[in-house]
C-alpha positions as protocol buffer text, in pm:
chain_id: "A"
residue {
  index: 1
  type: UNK
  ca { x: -3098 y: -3495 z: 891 }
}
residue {
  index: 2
  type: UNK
  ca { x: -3300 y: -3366 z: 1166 }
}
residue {
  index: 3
  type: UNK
  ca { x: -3357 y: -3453 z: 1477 }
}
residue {
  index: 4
  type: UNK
  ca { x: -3583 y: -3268 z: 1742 }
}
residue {
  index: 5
  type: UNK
  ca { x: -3477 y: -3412 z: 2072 }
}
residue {
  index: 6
  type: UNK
  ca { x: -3099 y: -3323 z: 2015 }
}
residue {
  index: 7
  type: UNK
  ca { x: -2899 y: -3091 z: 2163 }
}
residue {
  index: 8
  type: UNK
  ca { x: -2617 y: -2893 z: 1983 }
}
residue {
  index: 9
  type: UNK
  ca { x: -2366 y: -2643 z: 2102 }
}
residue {
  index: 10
  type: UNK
  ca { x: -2295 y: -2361 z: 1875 }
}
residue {
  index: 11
  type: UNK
  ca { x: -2065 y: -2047 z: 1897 }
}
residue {
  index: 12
  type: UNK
  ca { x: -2132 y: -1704 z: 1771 }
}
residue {
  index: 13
  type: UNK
  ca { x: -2027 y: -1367 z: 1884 }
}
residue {
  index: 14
  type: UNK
  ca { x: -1713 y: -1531 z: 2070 }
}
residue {
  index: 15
  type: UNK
  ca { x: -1975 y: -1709 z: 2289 }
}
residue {
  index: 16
  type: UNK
  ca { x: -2106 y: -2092 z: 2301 }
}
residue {
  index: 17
  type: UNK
  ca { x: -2474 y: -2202 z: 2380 }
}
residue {
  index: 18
  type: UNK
  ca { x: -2606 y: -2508 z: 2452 }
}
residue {
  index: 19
  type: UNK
  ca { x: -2992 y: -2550 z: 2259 }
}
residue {
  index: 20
  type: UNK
  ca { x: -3245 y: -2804 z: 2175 }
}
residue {
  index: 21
  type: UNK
  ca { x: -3496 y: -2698 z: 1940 }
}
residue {
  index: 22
  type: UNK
  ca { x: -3766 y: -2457 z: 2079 }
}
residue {
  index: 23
  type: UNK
  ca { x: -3551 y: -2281 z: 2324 }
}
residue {
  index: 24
  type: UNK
  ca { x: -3508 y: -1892 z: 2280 }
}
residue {
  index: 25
  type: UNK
  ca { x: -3207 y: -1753 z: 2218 }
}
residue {
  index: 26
  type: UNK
  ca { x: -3040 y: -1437 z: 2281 }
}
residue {
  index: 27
  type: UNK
  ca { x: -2692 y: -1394 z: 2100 }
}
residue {
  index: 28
  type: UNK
  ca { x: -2509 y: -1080 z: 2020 }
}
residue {
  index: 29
  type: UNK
  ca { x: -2696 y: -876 z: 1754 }
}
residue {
  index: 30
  type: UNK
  ca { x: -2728 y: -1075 z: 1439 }
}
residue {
  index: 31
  type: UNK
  ca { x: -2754 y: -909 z: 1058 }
}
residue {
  index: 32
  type: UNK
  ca { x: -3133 y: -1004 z: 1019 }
}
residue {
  index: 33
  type: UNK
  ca { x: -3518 y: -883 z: 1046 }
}
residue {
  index: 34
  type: UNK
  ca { x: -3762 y: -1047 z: 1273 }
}
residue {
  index: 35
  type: UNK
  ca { x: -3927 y: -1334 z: 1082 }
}
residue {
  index: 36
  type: UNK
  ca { x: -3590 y: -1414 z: 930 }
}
residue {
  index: 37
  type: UNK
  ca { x: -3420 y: -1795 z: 958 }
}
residue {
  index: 38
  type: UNK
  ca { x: -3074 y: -1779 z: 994 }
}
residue {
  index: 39
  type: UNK
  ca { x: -2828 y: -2107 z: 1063 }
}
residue {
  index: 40
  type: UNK
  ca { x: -2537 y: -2141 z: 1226 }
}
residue {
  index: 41
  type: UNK
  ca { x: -2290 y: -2329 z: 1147 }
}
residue {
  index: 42
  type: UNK
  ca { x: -2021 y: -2311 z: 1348 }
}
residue {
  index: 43
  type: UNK
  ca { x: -2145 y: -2632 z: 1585 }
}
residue {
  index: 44
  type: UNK
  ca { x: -1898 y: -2755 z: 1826 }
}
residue {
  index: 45
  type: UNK
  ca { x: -2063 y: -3064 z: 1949 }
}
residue {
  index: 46
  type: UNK
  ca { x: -2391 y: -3216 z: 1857 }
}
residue {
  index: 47
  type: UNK
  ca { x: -2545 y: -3475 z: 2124 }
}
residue {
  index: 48
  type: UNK
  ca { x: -2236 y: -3689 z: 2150 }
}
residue {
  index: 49
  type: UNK
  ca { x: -2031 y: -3613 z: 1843 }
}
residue {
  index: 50
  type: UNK
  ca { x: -1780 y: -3345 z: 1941 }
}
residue {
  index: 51
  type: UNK
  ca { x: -1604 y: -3156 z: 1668 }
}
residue {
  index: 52
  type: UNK
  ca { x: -1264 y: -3121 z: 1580 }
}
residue {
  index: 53
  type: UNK
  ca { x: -1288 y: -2793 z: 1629 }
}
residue {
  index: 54
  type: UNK
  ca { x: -1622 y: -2799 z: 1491 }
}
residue {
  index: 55
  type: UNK
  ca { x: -1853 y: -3092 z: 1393 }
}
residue {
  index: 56
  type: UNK
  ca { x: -1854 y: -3111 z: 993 }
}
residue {
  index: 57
  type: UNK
  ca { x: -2181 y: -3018 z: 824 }
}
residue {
  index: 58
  type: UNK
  ca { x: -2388 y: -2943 z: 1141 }
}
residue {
  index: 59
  type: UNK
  ca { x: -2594 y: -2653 z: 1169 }
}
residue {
  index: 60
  type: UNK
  ca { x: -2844 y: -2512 z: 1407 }
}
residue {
  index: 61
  type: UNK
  ca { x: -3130 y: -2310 z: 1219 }
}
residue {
  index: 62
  type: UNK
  ca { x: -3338 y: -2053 z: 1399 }
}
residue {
  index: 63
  type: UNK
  ca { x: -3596 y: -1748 z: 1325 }
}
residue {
  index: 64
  type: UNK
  ca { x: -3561 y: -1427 z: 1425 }
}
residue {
  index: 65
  type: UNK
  ca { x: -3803 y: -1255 z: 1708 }
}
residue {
  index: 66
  type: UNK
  ca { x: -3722 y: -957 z: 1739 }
}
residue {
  index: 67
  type: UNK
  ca { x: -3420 y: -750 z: 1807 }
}
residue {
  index: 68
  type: UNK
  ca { x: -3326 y: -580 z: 2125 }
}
residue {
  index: 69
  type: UNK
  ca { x: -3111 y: -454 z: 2366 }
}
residue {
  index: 70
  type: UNK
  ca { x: -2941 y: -561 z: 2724 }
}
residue {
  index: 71
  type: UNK
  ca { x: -3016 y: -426 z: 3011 }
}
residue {
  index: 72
  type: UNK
  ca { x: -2763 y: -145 z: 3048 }
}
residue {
  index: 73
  type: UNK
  ca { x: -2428 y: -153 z: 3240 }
}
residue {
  index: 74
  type: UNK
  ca { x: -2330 y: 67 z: 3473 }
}
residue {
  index: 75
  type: UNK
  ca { x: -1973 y: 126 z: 3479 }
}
residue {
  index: 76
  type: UNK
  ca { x: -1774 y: 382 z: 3719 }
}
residue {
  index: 77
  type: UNK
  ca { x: -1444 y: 599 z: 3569 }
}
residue {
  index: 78
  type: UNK
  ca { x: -1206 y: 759 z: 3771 }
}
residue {
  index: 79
  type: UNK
  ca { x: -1049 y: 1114 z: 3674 }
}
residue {
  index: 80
  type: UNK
  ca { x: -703 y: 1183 z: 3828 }
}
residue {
  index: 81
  type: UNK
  ca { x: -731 y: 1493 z: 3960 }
}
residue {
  index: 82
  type: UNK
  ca { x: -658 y: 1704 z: 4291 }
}
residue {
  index: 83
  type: UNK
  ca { x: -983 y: 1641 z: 4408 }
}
residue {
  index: 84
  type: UNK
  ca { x: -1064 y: 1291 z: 4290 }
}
residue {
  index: 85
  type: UNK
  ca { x: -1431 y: 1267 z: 4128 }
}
residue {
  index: 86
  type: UNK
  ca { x: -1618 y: 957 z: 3976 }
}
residue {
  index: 87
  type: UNK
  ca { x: -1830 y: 932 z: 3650 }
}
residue {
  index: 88
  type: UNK
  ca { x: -2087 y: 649 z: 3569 }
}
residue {
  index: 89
  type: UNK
  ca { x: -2098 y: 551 z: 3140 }
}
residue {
  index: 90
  type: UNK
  ca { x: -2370 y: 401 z: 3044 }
}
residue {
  index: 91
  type: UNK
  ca { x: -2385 y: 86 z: 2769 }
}
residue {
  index: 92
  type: UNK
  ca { x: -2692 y: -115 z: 2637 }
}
residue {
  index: 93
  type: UNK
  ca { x: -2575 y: -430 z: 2426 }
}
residue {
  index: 94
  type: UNK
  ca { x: -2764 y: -500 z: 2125 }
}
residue {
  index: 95
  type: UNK
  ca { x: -2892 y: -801 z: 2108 }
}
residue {
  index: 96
  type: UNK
  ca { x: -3108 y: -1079 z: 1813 }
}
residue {
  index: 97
  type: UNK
  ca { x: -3371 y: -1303 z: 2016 }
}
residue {
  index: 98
  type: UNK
  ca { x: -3407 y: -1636 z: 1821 }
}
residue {
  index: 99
  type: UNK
  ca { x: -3616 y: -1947 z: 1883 }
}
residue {
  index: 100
  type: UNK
  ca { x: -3371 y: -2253 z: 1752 }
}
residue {
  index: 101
  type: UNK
  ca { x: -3651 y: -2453 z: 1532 }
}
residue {
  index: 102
  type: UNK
  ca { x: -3421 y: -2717 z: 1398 }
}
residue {
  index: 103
  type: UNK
  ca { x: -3112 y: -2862 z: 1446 }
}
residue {
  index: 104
  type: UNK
  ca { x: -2903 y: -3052 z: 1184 }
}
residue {
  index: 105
  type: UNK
  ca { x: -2614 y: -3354 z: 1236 }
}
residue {
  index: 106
  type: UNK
  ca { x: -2572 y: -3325 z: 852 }
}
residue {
  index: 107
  type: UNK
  ca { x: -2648 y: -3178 z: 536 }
}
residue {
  index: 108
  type: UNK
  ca { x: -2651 y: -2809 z: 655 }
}
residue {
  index: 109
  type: UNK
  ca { x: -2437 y: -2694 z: 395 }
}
residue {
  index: 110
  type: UNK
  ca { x: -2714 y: -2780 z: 165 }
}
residue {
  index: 111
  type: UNK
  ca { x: -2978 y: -2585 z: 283 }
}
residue {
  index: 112
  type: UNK
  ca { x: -2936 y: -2279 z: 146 }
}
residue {
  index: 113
  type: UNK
  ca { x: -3066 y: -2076 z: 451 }
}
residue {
  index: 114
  type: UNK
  ca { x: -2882 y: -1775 z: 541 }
}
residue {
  index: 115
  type: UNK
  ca { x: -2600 y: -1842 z: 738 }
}
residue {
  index: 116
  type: UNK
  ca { x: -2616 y: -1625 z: 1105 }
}
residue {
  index: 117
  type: UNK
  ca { x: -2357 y: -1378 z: 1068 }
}
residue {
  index: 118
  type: UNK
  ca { x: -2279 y: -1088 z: 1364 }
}
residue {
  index: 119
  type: UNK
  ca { x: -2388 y: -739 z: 1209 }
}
residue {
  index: 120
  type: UNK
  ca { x: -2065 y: -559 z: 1307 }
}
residue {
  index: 121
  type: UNK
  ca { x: -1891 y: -831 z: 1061 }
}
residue {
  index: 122
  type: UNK
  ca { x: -2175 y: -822 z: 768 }
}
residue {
  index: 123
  type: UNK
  ca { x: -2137 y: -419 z: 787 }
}
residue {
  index: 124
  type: UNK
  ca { x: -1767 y: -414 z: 787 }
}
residue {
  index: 125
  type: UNK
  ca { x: -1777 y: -623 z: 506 }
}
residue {
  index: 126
  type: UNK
  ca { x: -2035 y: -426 z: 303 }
}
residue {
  index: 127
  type: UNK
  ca { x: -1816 y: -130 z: 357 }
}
residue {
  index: 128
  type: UNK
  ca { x: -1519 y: -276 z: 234 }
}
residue {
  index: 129
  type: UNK
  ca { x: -1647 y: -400 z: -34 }
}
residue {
  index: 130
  type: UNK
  ca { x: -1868 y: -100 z: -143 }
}
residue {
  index: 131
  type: UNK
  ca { x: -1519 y: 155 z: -86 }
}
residue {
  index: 132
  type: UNK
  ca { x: -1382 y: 211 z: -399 }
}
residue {
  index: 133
  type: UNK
  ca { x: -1031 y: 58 z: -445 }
}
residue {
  index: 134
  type: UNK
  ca { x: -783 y: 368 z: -409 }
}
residue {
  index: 135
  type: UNK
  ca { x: -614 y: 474 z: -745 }
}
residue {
  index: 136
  type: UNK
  ca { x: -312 y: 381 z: -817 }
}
residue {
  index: 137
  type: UNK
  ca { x: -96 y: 697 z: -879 }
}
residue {
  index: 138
  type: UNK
  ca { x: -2 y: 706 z: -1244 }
}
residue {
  index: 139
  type: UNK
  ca { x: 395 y: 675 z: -1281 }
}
residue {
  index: 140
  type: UNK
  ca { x: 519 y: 981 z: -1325 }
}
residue {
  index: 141
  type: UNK
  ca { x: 688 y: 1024 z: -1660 }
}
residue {
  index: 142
  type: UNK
  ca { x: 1083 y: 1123 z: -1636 }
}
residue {
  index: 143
  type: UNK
  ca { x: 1115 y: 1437 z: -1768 }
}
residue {
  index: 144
  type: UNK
  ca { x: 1339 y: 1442 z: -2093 }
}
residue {
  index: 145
  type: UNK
  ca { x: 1690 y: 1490 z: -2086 }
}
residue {
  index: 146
  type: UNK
  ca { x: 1815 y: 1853 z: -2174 }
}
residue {
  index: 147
  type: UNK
  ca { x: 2037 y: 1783 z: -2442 }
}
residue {
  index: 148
  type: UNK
  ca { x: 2384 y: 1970 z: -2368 }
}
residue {
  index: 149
  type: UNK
  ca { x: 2440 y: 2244 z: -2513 }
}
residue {
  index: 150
  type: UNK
  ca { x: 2705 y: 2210 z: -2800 }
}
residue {
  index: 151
  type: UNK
  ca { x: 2992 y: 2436 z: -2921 }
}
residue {
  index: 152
  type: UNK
  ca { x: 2911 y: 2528 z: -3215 }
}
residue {
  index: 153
  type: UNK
  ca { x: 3209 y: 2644 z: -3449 }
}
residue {
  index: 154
  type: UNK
  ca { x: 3139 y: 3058 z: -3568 }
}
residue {
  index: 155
  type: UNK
  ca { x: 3080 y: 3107 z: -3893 }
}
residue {
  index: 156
  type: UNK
  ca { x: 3429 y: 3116 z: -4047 }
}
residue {
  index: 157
  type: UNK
  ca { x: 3592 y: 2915 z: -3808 }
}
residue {
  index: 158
  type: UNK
  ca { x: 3799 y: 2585 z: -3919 }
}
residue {
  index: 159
  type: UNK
  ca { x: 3780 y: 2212 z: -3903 }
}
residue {
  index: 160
  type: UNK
  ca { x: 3982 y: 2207 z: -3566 }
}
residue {
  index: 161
  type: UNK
  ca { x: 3895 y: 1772 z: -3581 }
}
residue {
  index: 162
  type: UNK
  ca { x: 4162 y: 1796 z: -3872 }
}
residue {
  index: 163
  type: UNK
  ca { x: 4477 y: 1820 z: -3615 }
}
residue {
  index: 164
  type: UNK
  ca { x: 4602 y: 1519 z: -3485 }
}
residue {
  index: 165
  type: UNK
  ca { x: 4421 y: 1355 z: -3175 }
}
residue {
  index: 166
  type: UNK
  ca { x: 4137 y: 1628 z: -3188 }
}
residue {
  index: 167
  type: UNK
  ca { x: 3793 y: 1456 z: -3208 }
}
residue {
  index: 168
  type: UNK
  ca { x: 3461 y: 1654 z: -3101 }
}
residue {
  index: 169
  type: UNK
  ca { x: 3509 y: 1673 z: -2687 }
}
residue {
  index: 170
  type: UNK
  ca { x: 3868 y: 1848 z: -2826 }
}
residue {
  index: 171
  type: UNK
  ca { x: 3707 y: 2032 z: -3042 }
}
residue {
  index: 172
  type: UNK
  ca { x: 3441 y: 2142 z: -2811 }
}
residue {
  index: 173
  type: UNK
  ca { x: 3714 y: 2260 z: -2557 }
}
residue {
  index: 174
  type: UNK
  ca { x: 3887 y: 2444 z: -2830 }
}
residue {
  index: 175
  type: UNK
  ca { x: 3586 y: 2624 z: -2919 }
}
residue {
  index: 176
  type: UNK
  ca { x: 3487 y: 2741 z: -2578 }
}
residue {
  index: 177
  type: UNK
  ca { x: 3861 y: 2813 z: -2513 }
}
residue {
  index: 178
  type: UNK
  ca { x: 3805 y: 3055 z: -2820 }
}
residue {
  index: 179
  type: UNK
  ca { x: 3989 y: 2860 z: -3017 }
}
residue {
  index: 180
  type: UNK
  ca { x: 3865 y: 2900 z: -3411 }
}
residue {
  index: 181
  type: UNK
  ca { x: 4108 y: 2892 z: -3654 }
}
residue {
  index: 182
  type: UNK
  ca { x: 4434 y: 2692 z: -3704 }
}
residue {
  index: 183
  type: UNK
  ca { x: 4606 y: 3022 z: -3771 }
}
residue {
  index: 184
  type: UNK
  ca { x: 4566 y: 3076 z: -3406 }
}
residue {
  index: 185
  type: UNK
  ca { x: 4731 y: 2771 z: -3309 }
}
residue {
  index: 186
  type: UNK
  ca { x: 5008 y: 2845 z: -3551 }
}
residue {
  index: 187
  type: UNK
  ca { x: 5063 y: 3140 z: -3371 }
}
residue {
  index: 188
  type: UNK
  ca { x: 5097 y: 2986 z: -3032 }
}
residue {
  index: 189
  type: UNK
  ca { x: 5391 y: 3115 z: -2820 }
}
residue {
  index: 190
  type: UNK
  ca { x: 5484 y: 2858 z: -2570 }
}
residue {
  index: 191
  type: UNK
  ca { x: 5334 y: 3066 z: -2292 }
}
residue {
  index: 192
  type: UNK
  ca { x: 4984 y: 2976 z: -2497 }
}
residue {
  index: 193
  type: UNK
  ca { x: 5062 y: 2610 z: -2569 }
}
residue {
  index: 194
  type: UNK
  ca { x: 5153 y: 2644 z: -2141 }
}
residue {
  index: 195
  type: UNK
  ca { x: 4811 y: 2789 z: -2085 }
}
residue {
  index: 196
  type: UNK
  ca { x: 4650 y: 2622 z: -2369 }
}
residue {
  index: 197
  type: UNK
  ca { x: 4710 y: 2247 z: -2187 }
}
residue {
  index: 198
  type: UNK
  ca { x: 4558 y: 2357 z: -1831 }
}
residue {
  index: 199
  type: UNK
  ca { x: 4275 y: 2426 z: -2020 }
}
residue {
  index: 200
  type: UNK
  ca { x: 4245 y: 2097 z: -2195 }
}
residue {
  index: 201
  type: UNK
  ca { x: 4367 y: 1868 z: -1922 }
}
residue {
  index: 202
  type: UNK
  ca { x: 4654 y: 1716 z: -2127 }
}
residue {
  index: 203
  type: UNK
  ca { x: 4950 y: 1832 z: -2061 }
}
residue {
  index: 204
  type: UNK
  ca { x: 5234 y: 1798 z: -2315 }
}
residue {
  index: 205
  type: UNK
  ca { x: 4985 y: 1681 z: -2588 }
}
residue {
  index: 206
  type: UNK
  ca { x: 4991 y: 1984 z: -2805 }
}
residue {
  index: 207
  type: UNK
  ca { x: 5381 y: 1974 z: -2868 }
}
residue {
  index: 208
  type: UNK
  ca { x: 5356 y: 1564 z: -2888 }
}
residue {
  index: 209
  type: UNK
  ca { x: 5086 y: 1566 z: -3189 }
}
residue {
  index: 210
  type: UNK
  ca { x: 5276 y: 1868 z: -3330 }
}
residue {
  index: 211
  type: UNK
  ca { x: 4919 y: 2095 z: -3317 }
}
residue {
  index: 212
  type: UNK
  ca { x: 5162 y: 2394 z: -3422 }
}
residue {
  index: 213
  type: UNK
  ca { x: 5316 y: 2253 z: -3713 }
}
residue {
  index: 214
  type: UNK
  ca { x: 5013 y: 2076 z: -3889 }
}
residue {
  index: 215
  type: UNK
  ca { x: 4816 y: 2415 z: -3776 }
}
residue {
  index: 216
  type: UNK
  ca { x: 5042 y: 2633 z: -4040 }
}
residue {
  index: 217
  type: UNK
  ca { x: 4983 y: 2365 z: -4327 }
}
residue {
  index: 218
  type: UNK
  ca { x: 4642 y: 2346 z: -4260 }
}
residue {
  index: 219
  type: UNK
  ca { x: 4638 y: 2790 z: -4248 }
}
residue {
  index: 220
  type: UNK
  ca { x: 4834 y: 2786 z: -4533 }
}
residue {
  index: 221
  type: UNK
  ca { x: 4609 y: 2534 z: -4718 }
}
């Protein structure tokens, strides 16, 4: 619905304006060219009705003149120094000057004119959605186990697994004690068997299982 004796005020670029249609406009610079119509939409109050925050499906439509820029601001900085000294920055706004040429109570959601939208957001957008999405690193694969090395009996050496209680860790320890043959272990003085159970961690074991003994019917086939 249109109306052209209403009023409407609208917000854009943190700002709200009261307009009737034909007024000019100048807003913060807009992401359009001059011959453009843009809407707005976010309409705070429109002749009486007064949103809730804003007034649902009103819109304010208006071309696009020209853009510009604000008359430039003069602002002084300080420096802390010994000698204190002054500096003067410059800054021009830019600026989108509109003529409002309709304004809607309803039904601006159906339009389909291009909603008026502040260029700093439409090109912070754009560049978001043109950068590529970063790569996600590929997992990095666990490197494979090294297998541990294992003892492996010389050629010539015996079955040490066939004594009592000796399964392949034993065995293993055996081995890399230099332990090959069970005609070494028959031969075991009890300094050795002494020695021989630091080495394997278990004390006392050799004369429990009776290593010595089975190792001479074992030698002796």
């Amino acid at each position: 619905m249109k109306e052209d004796h209403m009023f409407a005020v609208l917000k854009t670029g943190g700002k709200q304006y009261k307009v009737s249609s034909g007024d000019i406009l100048r807003v913060e610079k807009l992401a359009a060219e001059a011959g453009e119509t843009v809407q707005f939409n976010e309409i705070l109050m429109v002749d009486g009705t007064v949103g809730a925050p804003l007034v649902d499906g009103a819109g304010v439509q208006a071309e696009v003149i020209e853009q510009i820029k604000g008359k430039k601001v003069i602002h002084f900085v300080k420096r802390r120094r010994k000698h204190g000294s002054k500096r003067t920055k410059g800054h021009r706004q830019q600026l989108t000057l509109l003529r409002v040429t309709d304004i809607l109570a309803s039904g601006a959601g159906a339009t389909g004119v291009k909603a008026a939208v502040g260029a700093g957001s439409v090109s912070g957008a754009a560049v978001e959605a043109a950068a590529p999405a970063p790569k996600k690193a590929a997992p990095k694969k666990a490197a494979p186990k090294a297998d541990a090395p294992k003892a492996e009996a010389p050629a010539g050496a015996d079955d040490l697994k066939k004594l009592s209680g000796v399964g392949p860790a034993l065995e293993k320890k055996l081995l890399e004690a230099g332990v090959t043959t069970f005609a070494q272990i028959a031969a075991w003085t009890d300094e050795d068997v002494a020695a021989m159970d630091e080495k394997l961690s278990f004390k006392g074991r050799i004369e429990r299982e009776g290593w010595i003994a089975q190792a001479k019917e074992l030698a002796n086939g």
